[in-house]
Short mmCIF file of C-alpha atoms in Angstrom, two decimals:
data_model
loop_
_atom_site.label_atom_id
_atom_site.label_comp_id
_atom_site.label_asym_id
_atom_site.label_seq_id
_atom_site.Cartn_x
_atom_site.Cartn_y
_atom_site.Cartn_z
CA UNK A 1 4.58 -6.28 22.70
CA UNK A 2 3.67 -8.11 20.10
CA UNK A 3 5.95 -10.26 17.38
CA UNK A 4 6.36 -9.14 13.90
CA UNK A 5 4.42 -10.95 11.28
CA UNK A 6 6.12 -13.50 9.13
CA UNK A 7 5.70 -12.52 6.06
CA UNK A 8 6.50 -14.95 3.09
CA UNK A 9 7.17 -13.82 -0.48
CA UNK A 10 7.44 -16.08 -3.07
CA UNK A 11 8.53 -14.72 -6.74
CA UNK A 12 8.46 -17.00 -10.23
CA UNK A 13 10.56 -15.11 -12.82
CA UNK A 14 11.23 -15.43 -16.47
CA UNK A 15 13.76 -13.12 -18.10
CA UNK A 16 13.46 -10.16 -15.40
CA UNK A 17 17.20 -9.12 -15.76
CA UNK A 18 15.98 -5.66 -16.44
CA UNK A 19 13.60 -5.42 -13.84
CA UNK A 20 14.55 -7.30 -10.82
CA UNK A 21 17.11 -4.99 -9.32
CA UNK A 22 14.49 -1.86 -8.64
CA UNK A 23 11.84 -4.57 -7.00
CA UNK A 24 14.81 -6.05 -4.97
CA UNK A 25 15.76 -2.74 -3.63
CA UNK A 26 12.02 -1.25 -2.98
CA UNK A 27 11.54 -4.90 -1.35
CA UNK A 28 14.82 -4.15 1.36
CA UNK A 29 12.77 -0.95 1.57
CA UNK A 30 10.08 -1.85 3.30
CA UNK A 31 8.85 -0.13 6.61
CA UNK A 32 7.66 -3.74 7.21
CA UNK A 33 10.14 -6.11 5.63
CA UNK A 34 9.32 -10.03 5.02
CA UNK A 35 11.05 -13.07 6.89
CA UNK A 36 12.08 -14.13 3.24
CA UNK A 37 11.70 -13.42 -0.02
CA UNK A 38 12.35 -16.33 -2.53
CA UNK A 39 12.69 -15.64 -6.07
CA UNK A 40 12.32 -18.84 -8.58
CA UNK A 41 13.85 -18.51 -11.77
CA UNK A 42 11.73 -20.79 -14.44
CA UNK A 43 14.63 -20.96 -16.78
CA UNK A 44 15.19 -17.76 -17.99
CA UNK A 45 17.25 -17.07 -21.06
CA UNK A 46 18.97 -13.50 -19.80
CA UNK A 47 20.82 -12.84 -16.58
CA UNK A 48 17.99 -13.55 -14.05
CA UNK A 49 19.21 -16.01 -11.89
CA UNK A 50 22.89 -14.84 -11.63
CA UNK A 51 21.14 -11.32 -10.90
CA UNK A 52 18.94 -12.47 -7.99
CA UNK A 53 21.53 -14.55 -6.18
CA UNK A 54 24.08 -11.52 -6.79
CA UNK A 55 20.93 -9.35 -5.18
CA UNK A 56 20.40 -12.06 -2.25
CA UNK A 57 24.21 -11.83 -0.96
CA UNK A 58 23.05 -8.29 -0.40
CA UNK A 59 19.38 -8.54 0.92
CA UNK A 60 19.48 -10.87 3.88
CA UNK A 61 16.33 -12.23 3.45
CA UNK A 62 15.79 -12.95 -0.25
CA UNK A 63 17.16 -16.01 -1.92
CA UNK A 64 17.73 -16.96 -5.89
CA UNK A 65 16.82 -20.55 -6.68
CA UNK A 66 16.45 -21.69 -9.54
CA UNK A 67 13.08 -24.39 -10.59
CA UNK A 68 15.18 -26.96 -13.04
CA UNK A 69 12.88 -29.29 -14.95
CA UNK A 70 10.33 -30.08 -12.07
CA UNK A 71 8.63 -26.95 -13.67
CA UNK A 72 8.34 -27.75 -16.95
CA UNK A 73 5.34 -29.67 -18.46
CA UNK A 74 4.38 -32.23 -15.98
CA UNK A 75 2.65 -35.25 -16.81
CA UNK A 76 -0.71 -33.19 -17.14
CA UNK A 77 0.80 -31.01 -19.95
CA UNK A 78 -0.56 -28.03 -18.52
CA UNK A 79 2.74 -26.12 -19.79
CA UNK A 80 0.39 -22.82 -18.96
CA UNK A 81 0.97 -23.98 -15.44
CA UNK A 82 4.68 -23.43 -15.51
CA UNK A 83 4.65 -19.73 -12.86
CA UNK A 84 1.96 -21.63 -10.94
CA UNK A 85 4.24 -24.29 -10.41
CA UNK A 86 7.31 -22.10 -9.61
CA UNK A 87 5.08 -20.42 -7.13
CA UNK A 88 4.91 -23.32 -5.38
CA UNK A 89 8.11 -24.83 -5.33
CA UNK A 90 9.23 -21.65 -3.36
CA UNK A 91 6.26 -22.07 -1.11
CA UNK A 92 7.68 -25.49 -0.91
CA UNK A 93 11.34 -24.50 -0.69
CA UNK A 94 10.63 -22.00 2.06
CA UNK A 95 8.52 -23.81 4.24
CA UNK A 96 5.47 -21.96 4.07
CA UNK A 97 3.76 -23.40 7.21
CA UNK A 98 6.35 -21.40 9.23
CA UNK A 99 4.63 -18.22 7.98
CA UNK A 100 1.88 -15.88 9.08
CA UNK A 101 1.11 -14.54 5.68
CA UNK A 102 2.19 -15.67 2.16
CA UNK A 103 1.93 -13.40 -0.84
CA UNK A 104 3.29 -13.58 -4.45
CA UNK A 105 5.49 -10.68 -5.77
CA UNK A 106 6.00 -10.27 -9.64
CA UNK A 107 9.48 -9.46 -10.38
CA UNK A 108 8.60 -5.97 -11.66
CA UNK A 109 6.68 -4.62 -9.26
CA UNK A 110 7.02 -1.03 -7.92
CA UNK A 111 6.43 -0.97 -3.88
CA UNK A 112 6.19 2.01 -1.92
CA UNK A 113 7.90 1.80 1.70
CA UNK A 114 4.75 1.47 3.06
CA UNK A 115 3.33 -1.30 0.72
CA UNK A 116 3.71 -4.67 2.65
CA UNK A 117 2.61 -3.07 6.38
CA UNK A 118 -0.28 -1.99 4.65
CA UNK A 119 -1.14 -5.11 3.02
CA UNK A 120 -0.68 -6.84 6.90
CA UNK A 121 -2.61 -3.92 8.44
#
């Protein structure tokens, strides 16, 4: 028999309050579930962060961080860059290596059961 996949998610978020909760809950869902699910707030100015730890004392394999100023404009002022960068600081918090697939969930998605063994199939 073989092993599960280890599937990574990694989520930047700005101001998803409103939306989080549903993609949370369609993400614990899952026929397939990933290993972990890390959600990185960029700084949001509603109830984001608060909301996705709240969510990841519920989901056992999600976790709220939050990116601080190592997102912000860098050096390169490429302030466009700012989800890219909070993409990767999960990737970087999470250890990606340990992973057999990495994908990036927006905070608002809408995920049928069946959406992330299909996406490994």
């Amino acid at each position: 028999m073989t092993a599960p996949a280890r599937i990574l998610l990694a989520s930047p978020v700005f101001n998803e309050a409103k939306n989080l909760e549903s993609t949370a809950r369609a993400l614990a869902a899952q026929t397939l579930p990933p290993a972990r699910w890390v959600v990185v707030d960029d700084g949001s100015a509603d109830d984001t962060l608060a909301l996705a730890r709240r969510l990841a004392a519920e989901i056992d394999f999600m976790e709220g961080i939050e990116a601080g100023a190592e997102v912000g404009p860098g050096a390169d002022n490429l302030a466009l860059a700012r989800e890219a960068r909070a993409f990767n600081l999960g990737l970087d918090y999470a250890e990606w290596r340990r992973y057999d697939f990495i994908g990036k969930l927006d905070g608002d998605g809408e995920l049928l059961p069946q959406w992330l063994a299909t996406l490994v199939q």
